[in-house]
Amino acid sequence: MDNFLDKHRSRVVYFQEKYRKRGKNNHKAEIPDQLFSKCPFCQELIYTKTLIEQAFVCPECGKYYPMSARDRIDQLTDSDSFREIDRTLTSVNPLDFPGYNEKLVQAQEETGEREAFIGGWAKIDNIPLCVGVMDSHFLMGSMGSAIGEKIARLMELSIKRKSPLLIVSSSGGARMQEGILSLMQMAKTVALLTKHNESGLLFISLLTHPTTGGVSASFAMLGDIILAEKGALIGFAGKRVIQQTIKEDLPDGFQTAEFLMDHGMIDMVIDRKNASAVISQLLKFHEQRKNHVSN
């Protein structure tokens, strides 16, 4: 069990600290070695190993904890099958934006990652595919030049390997510190995705909380199949901005995964714990269809 906790303890503690700083709870860890974790939503004390085994879903209230990109990869893919690409690629400060260098360093130290996106290839139920995951703990998963480049390279790898592509989105949108260079990544990723589509390859987009701004307005909503986690916030502009613009109240649940599902914007709302099984079924169906067409 010690090895199990060692692998995930820093992430659980990081999540707790983020919620404490945001005022969502005011507790400090009092259990030695973080054997237990207090849910920031229902305040119940949860055995840390149980929380991790439940894919960071509280067994008491059912609320979803935020997941790091690496935990998400561990949950979705076959054990030890993931091989990362472009690990050292990271953002610079092209506009000399005040404080941006310090924010990058802080995010890197807190998360242990170089950027808010991890990509590579892996297997799900022994089916090869390319996988990319955004991490909202790194500057809210905002998309800057480095992330756009990493996503584009992952799409190119998928085309080269003739394999399906899965991208898990979790982002606050474009990275404002990079200005127009950040917004350019929307066009860049869509252009590569068009090339990917013309190659006849499958793209599965999994939207998690939150998927907003420039990410939702580009590759995230262009999947051949679009999945979303329960309760995920999905949209371009915020609800308050939209209400102020159109001078109308918006319906309850607006911009939730369930609302988008009811209005035909996404294909399926899934439970996090079943995500791997659902994606496996889709990949197998795609493989069967591809084999049928080729025969």
CSV table of C-alpha atoms in Angstrom, one decimal:
chain,number,residue,atom,x,y,z
A,1,MET,CA,0.0,0.0,0.0
A,2,ASP,CA,2.9,2.4,0.7
A,3,ASN,CA,4.0,2.3,-2.9
A,4,PHE,CA,0.4,2.8,-4.0
A,5,LEU,CA,0.1,6.0,-1.8
A,6,ASP,CA,3.5,7.2,-2.7
A,7,LYS,CA,2.5,7.3,-6.4
A,8,HIS,CA,-0.6,9.4,-5.8
A,9,ARG,CA,-0.1,11.2,-2.5
A,10,SER,CA,1.3,14.4,-3.9
A,11,ARG,CA,-1.6,14.8,-6.2
A,12,VAL,CA,-4.2,14.2,-3.5
A,13,VAL,CA,-2.5,16.7,-1.2
A,14,TYR,CA,-2.2,19.2,-4.1
A,15,PHE,CA,-6.0,18.9,-4.8
A,16,GLN,CA,-6.7,19.5,-1.1
A,17,GLU,CA,-4.5,22.6,-1.0
A,18,LYS,CA,-6.1,24.0,-4.1
A,19,TYR,CA,-9.6,23.7,-2.6
A,20,ARG,CA,-8.5,25.1,0.8
A,21,LYS,CA,-6.9,28.1,-0.9
A,22,ARG,CA,-10.1,28.7,-2.9
A,23,GLY,CA,-12.2,28.6,0.3
A,24,LYS,CA,-14.1,25.5,-0.6
A,25,ASN,CA,-12.9,23.9,2.7
A,26,ASN,CA,-10.9,25.2,5.6
A,27,HIS,CA,-9.4,22.0,7.0
A,28,LYS,CA,-5.8,21.1,7.1
A,29,ALA,CA,-4.7,17.5,6.7
A,30,GLU,CA,-4.5,16.0,10.3
A,31,ILE,CA,-4.0,12.3,9.3
A,32,PRO,CA,-0.4,11.2,9.1
A,33,ASP,CA,0.9,10.5,5.6
A,34,GLN,CA,-2.5,11.4,4.1
A,35,LEU,CA,-4.0,8.0,4.6
A,36,PHE,CA,-7.4,9.8,4.6
A,37,SER,CA,-8.7,12.7,2.5
A,38,LYS,CA,-11.6,15.0,3.4
A,39,CYS,CA,-14.0,15.4,0.5
A,40,PRO,CA,-14.1,19.2,-0.4
A,41,PHE,CA,-17.7,18.8,-1.4
A,42,CYS,CA,-19.4,16.7,1.4
A,43,GLN,CA,-16.6,17.0,4.0
A,44,GLU,CA,-16.7,13.2,4.6
A,45,LEU,CA,-13.4,11.5,5.5
A,46,ILE,CA,-12.4,9.2,2.7
A,47,TYR,CA,-9.7,6.5,2.7
A,48,THR,CA,-7.2,7.8,0.2
A,49,LYS,CA,-6.7,4.4,-1.5
A,50,THR,CA,-10.4,4.0,-1.9
A,51,LEU,CA,-10.6,7.5,-3.5
A,52,ILE,CA,-7.9,6.7,-6.0
A,53,GLU,CA,-9.5,3.3,-6.8
A,54,GLN,CA,-12.8,5.1,-7.4
A,55,ALA,CA,-11.1,7.3,-10.1
A,56,PHE,CA,-11.2,10.3,-7.7
A,57,VAL,CA,-15.0,10.1,-7.4
A,58,CYS,CA,-16.2,10.6,-3.8
A,59,PRO,CA,-17.9,7.3,-2.7
A,60,GLU,CA,-20.2,9.3,-0.4
A,61,CYS,CA,-21.5,12.2,-2.4
A,62,GLY,CA,-20.5,11.0,-6.0
A,63,LYS,CA,-18.8,14.4,-6.8
A,64,TYR,CA,-15.8,14.3,-9.1
A,65,TYR,CA,-12.4,15.4,-7.8
A,66,PRO,CA,-10.2,17.1,-10.5
A,67,MET,CA,-7.8,14.6,-12.0
A,68,SER,CA,-4.2,15.2,-13.1
A,69,ALA,CA,-3.4,14.3,-16.7
A,70,ARG,CA,-1.2,11.3,-15.6
A,71,ASP,CA,-3.9,9.9,-13.3
A,72,ARG,CA,-6.3,10.2,-16.2
A,73,ILE,CA,-3.9,8.3,-18.5
A,74,ASP,CA,-3.5,5.6,-15.8
A,75,GLN,CA,-7.2,5.3,-15.5
A,76,LEU,CA,-8.0,5.1,-19.3
A,77,THR,CA,-5.1,3.1,-20.8
A,78,ASP,CA,-3.7,-0.4,-20.3
A,79,SER,CA,-1.1,-0.6,-17.6
A,80,ASP,CA,2.4,0.6,-18.6
A,81,SER,CA,1.3,1.0,-22.2
A,82,PHE,CA,1.7,4.8,-22.4
A,83,ARG,CA,4.7,6.3,-24.1
A,84,GLU,CA,5.0,10.1,-23.9
A,85,ILE,CA,6.2,12.3,-26.7
A,86,ASP,CA,7.5,15.9,-26.6
A,87,ARG,CA,7.8,15.9,-22.8
A,88,THR,CA,10.3,18.7,-22.6
A,89,LEU,CA,8.3,21.1,-24.9
A,90,THR,CA,7.2,24.1,-22.8
A,91,SER,CA,6.0,27.6,-23.2
A,92,VAL,CA,8.1,30.7,-23.3
A,93,ASN,CA,7.1,34.3,-22.8
A,94,PRO,CA,7.0,35.7,-26.4
A,95,LEU,CA,5.2,38.9,-25.5
A,96,ASP,CA,7.3,39.5,-22.3
A,97,PHE,CA,4.0,39.5,-20.3
A,98,PRO,CA,4.7,40.7,-16.7
A,99,GLY,CA,4.8,37.8,-14.2
A,100,TYR,CA,4.2,35.0,-16.8
A,101,ASN,CA,7.7,33.5,-16.3
A,102,GLU,CA,7.0,33.2,-12.6
A,103,LYS,CA,3.6,31.7,-13.1
A,104,LEU,CA,5.1,29.0,-15.4
A,105,VAL,CA,7.7,28.1,-12.9
A,106,GLN,CA,5.1,27.9,-10.1
A,107,ALA,CA,2.8,25.7,-12.2
A,108,GLN,CA,5.7,23.4,-13.1
A,109,GLU,CA,6.8,23.1,-9.4
A,110,GLU,CA,3.2,22.5,-8.2
A,111,THR,CA,2.2,19.9,-10.8
A,112,GLY,CA,5.6,18.3,-11.7
A,113,GLU,CA,4.7,18.9,-15.4
A,114,ARG,CA,6.4,21.1,-18.0
A,115,GLU,CA,3.0,22.0,-19.6
A,116,ALA,CA,-0.8,21.6,-19.3
A,117,PHE,CA,-0.9,18.8,-21.9
A,118,ILE,CA,0.6,15.3,-22.1
A,119,GLY,CA,0.5,13.3,-25.3
A,120,GLY,CA,1.8,10.0,-26.6
A,121,TRP,CA,0.6,6.6,-27.7
A,122,ALA,CA,-0.9,3.8,-25.6
A,123,LYS,CA,-3.3,0.9,-25.7
A,124,ILE,CA,-6.9,0.5,-24.5
A,125,ASP,CA,-7.9,-3.1,-24.3
A,126,ASN,CA,-4.8,-3.8,-26.4
A,127,ILE,CA,-6.0,-1.5,-29.2
A,128,PRO,CA,-3.2,1.0,-30.1
A,129,LEU,CA,-4.2,4.7,-30.2
A,130,CYS,CA,-2.7,8.1,-29.7
A,131,VAL,CA,-3.8,9.8,-26.4
A,132,GLY,CA,-3.6,13.4,-25.3
A,133,VAL,CA,-4.8,14.8,-21.9
A,134,MET,CA,-5.1,18.4,-20.7
A,135,ASP,CA,-4.4,19.2,-17.1
A,136,SER,CA,-6.5,22.0,-15.5
A,137,HIS,CA,-4.1,22.2,-12.6
A,138,PHE,CA,-1.5,23.8,-14.8
A,139,LEU,CA,-2.7,27.4,-15.4
A,140,MET,CA,-6.2,26.1,-15.7
A,141,GLY,CA,-5.2,24.0,-18.7
A,142,SER,CA,-5.1,27.2,-20.8
A,143,MET,CA,-3.9,26.7,-24.4
A,144,GLY,CA,-0.7,28.5,-25.4
A,145,SER,CA,1.7,28.0,-28.2
A,146,ALA,CA,3.4,25.0,-26.7
A,147,ILE,CA,0.1,23.2,-26.1
A,148,GLY,CA,-1.1,23.9,-29.6
A,149,GLU,CA,2.2,22.5,-31.0
A,150,LYS,CA,2.0,19.4,-28.8
A,151,ILE,CA,-1.6,18.7,-29.9
A,152,ALA,CA,-0.6,19.3,-33.6
A,153,ARG,CA,2.3,16.9,-33.2
A,154,LEU,CA,0.1,14.3,-31.6
A,155,MET,CA,-2.4,14.5,-34.5
A,156,GLU,CA,0.5,14.1,-36.9
A,157,LEU,CA,1.7,11.0,-35.0
A,158,SER,CA,-1.8,9.6,-35.2
A,159,ILE,CA,-1.8,10.1,-39.0
A,160,LYS,CA,1.6,8.5,-39.3
A,161,ARG,CA,0.7,5.5,-37.2
A,162,LYS,CA,-2.8,5.3,-38.8
A,163,SER,CA,-4.2,5.0,-35.3
A,164,PRO,CA,-7.3,6.4,-33.6
A,165,LEU,CA,-6.9,9.6,-31.6
A,166,LEU,CA,-8.3,10.3,-28.1
A,167,ILE,CA,-8.0,13.8,-26.6
A,168,VAL,CA,-9.3,14.5,-23.1
A,169,SER,CA,-10.0,18.2,-22.7
A,170,SER,CA,-10.0,20.2,-19.4
A,171,SER,CA,-9.3,23.9,-20.0
A,172,GLY,CA,-10.2,27.4,-19.2
A,173,GLY,CA,-9.5,28.4,-22.8
A,174,ALA,CA,-6.8,30.4,-24.5
A,175,ARG,CA,-3.7,31.5,-22.5
A,176,MET,CA,-4.1,35.3,-22.3
A,177,GLN,CA,-0.4,35.9,-21.5
A,178,GLU,CA,0.4,34.8,-25.1
A,179,GLY,CA,-2.2,37.0,-26.8
A,180,ILE,CA,-2.8,36.4,-30.5
A,181,LEU,CA,-0.2,33.6,-30.5
A,182,SER,CA,-2.5,31.6,-28.2
A,183,LEU,CA,-5.6,32.3,-30.4
A,184,MET,CA,-3.7,31.0,-33.4
A,185,GLN,CA,-3.6,27.6,-31.9
A,186,MET,CA,-7.3,27.2,-32.5
A,187,ALA,CA,-6.8,27.4,-36.3
A,188,LYS,CA,-3.6,25.3,-36.1
A,189,THR,CA,-5.3,22.4,-34.3
A,190,VAL,CA,-8.3,22.5,-36.5
A,191,ALA,CA,-6.2,22.5,-39.6
A,192,LEU,CA,-4.3,19.4,-38.4
A,193,LEU,CA,-7.6,17.8,-37.4
A,194,THR,CA,-8.9,18.3,-40.9
A,195,LYS,CA,-5.9,16.5,-42.2
A,196,HIS,CA,-6.6,13.8,-39.7
A,197,ASN,CA,-10.2,13.5,-40.8
A,198,GLU,CA,-9.2,13.3,-44.5
A,199,SER,CA,-7.0,10.3,-43.6
A,200,GLY,CA,-10.1,8.5,-42.5
A,201,LEU,CA,-9.1,8.2,-38.9
A,202,LEU,CA,-11.2,8.2,-35.8
A,203,PHE,CA,-11.1,11.1,-33.3
A,204,ILE,CA,-12.8,10.7,-29.9
A,205,SER,CA,-13.1,13.8,-27.9
A,206,LEU,CA,-13.7,13.5,-24.1
A,207,LEU,CA,-14.8,16.7,-22.4
A,208,THR,CA,-14.3,17.1,-18.7
A,209,HIS,CA,-14.8,19.9,-16.2
A,210,PRO,CA,-14.2,22.6,-17.4
A,211,THR,CA,-14.0,22.7,-21.2
A,212,THR,CA,-14.4,26.3,-22.2
A,213,GLY,CA,-13.1,29.2,-24.4
A,214,GLY,CA,-10.8,28.6,-27.3
A,215,VAL,CA,-10.5,24.8,-26.6
A,216,SER,CA,-14.3,24.3,-26.8
A,217,ALA,CA,-14.3,26.6,-29.9
A,218,SER,CA,-11.7,24.4,-31.8
A,219,PHE,CA,-10.7,20.8,-31.6
A,220,ALA,CA,-12.7,19.7,-28.5
A,221,MET,CA,-16.0,20.0,-30.2
A,222,LEU,CA,-14.9,18.5,-33.5
A,223,GLY,CA,-14.7,14.9,-32.5
A,224,ASP,CA,-16.2,12.1,-34.6
A,225,ILE,CA,-17.6,11.0,-31.3
A,226,ILE,CA,-17.9,13.6,-28.5
A,227,LEU,CA,-18.2,12.2,-24.9
A,228,ALA,CA,-18.5,14.2,-21.7
A,229,GLU,CA,-18.2,13.5,-18.0
A,230,LYS,CA,-21.3,13.9,-15.9
A,231,GLY,CA,-21.8,17.5,-14.8
A,232,ALA,CA,-18.9,18.9,-16.8
A,233,LEU,CA,-19.1,22.6,-17.6
A,234,ILE,CA,-18.8,23.0,-21.4
A,235,GLY,CA,-19.1,26.2,-23.4
A,236,PHE,CA,-17.3,29.2,-24.9
A,237,ALA,CA,-18.2,32.3,-23.0
A,238,GLY,CA,-19.4,32.2,-19.4
A,239,LYS,CA,-23.0,32.2,-18.4
A,240,ARG,CA,-22.9,35.7,-16.9
A,241,VAL,CA,-21.3,37.2,-20.0
A,242,ILE,CA,-23.9,35.6,-22.2
A,243,GLN,CA,-26.8,36.8,-20.0
A,244,GLN,CA,-25.4,40.4,-20.0
A,245,THR,CA,-25.0,40.2,-23.8
A,246,ILE,CA,-28.4,38.9,-24.8
A,247,LYS,CA,-30.3,40.5,-21.8
A,248,GLU,CA,-32.1,37.3,-21.0
A,249,ASP,CA,-32.0,34.7,-18.2
A,250,LEU,CA,-30.6,31.4,-19.2
A,251,PRO,CA,-32.2,28.0,-18.3
A,252,ASP,CA,-31.1,25.9,-15.3
A,253,GLY,CA,-28.2,23.6,-16.1
A,254,PHE,CA,-27.1,25.7,-19.0
A,255,GLN,CA,-23.7,24.6,-20.4
A,256,THR,CA,-23.6,21.4,-18.4
A,257,ALA,CA,-22.8,18.1,-20.2
A,258,GLU,CA,-26.4,16.9,-19.7
A,259,PHE,CA,-27.8,20.1,-21.2
A,260,LEU,CA,-25.6,19.8,-24.3
A,261,MET,CA,-26.6,16.2,-24.6
A,262,ASP,CA,-30.3,17.1,-24.6
A,263,HIS,CA,-29.7,19.7,-27.3
A,264,GLY,CA,-27.7,17.5,-29.6
A,265,MET,CA,-24.3,19.1,-29.1
A,266,ILE,CA,-22.5,15.9,-27.8
A,267,ASP,CA,-23.1,12.2,-28.3
A,268,MET,CA,-22.9,10.7,-24.8
A,269,VAL,CA,-22.6,11.7,-21.1
A,270,ILE,CA,-20.5,9.1,-19.3
A,271,ASP,CA,-19.6,8.1,-15.8
A,272,ARG,CA,-15.9,8.7,-15.1
A,273,LYS,CA,-15.4,5.2,-13.7
A,274,ASN,CA,-16.8,3.7,-17.0
A,275,ALA,CA,-14.9,5.9,-19.3
A,276,SER,CA,-12.3,3.3,-20.3
A,277,ALA,CA,-14.9,0.7,-21.0
A,278,VAL,CA,-17.0,3.1,-23.1
A,279,ILE,CA,-13.9,4.2,-25.2
A,280,SER,CA,-12.9,0.5,-25.6
A,281,GLN,CA,-16.3,-0.3,-27.0
A,282,LEU,CA,-16.1,2.6,-29.5
A,283,LEU,CA,-12.6,1.5,-30.6
A,284,LYS,CA,-13.7,-2.1,-31.1
A,285,PHE,CA,-16.7,-1.0,-33.1
A,286,HIS,CA,-14.5,1.2,-35.2
A,287,GLU,CA,-12.0,-1.7,-35.8
A,288,GLN,CA,-14.8,-4.0,-36.8
A,289,ARG,CA,-16.3,-1.4,-39.2
A,290,LYS,CA,-12.8,-0.7,-40.7
A,291,ASN,CA,-12.2,-4.5,-41.2
A,292,HIS,CA,-15.6,-4.9,-42.8
A,293,VAL,CA,-15.1,-2.1,-45.2
A,294,SER,CA,-11.6,-3.3,-46.2
A,295,ASN,CA,-13.0,-6.8,-46.9
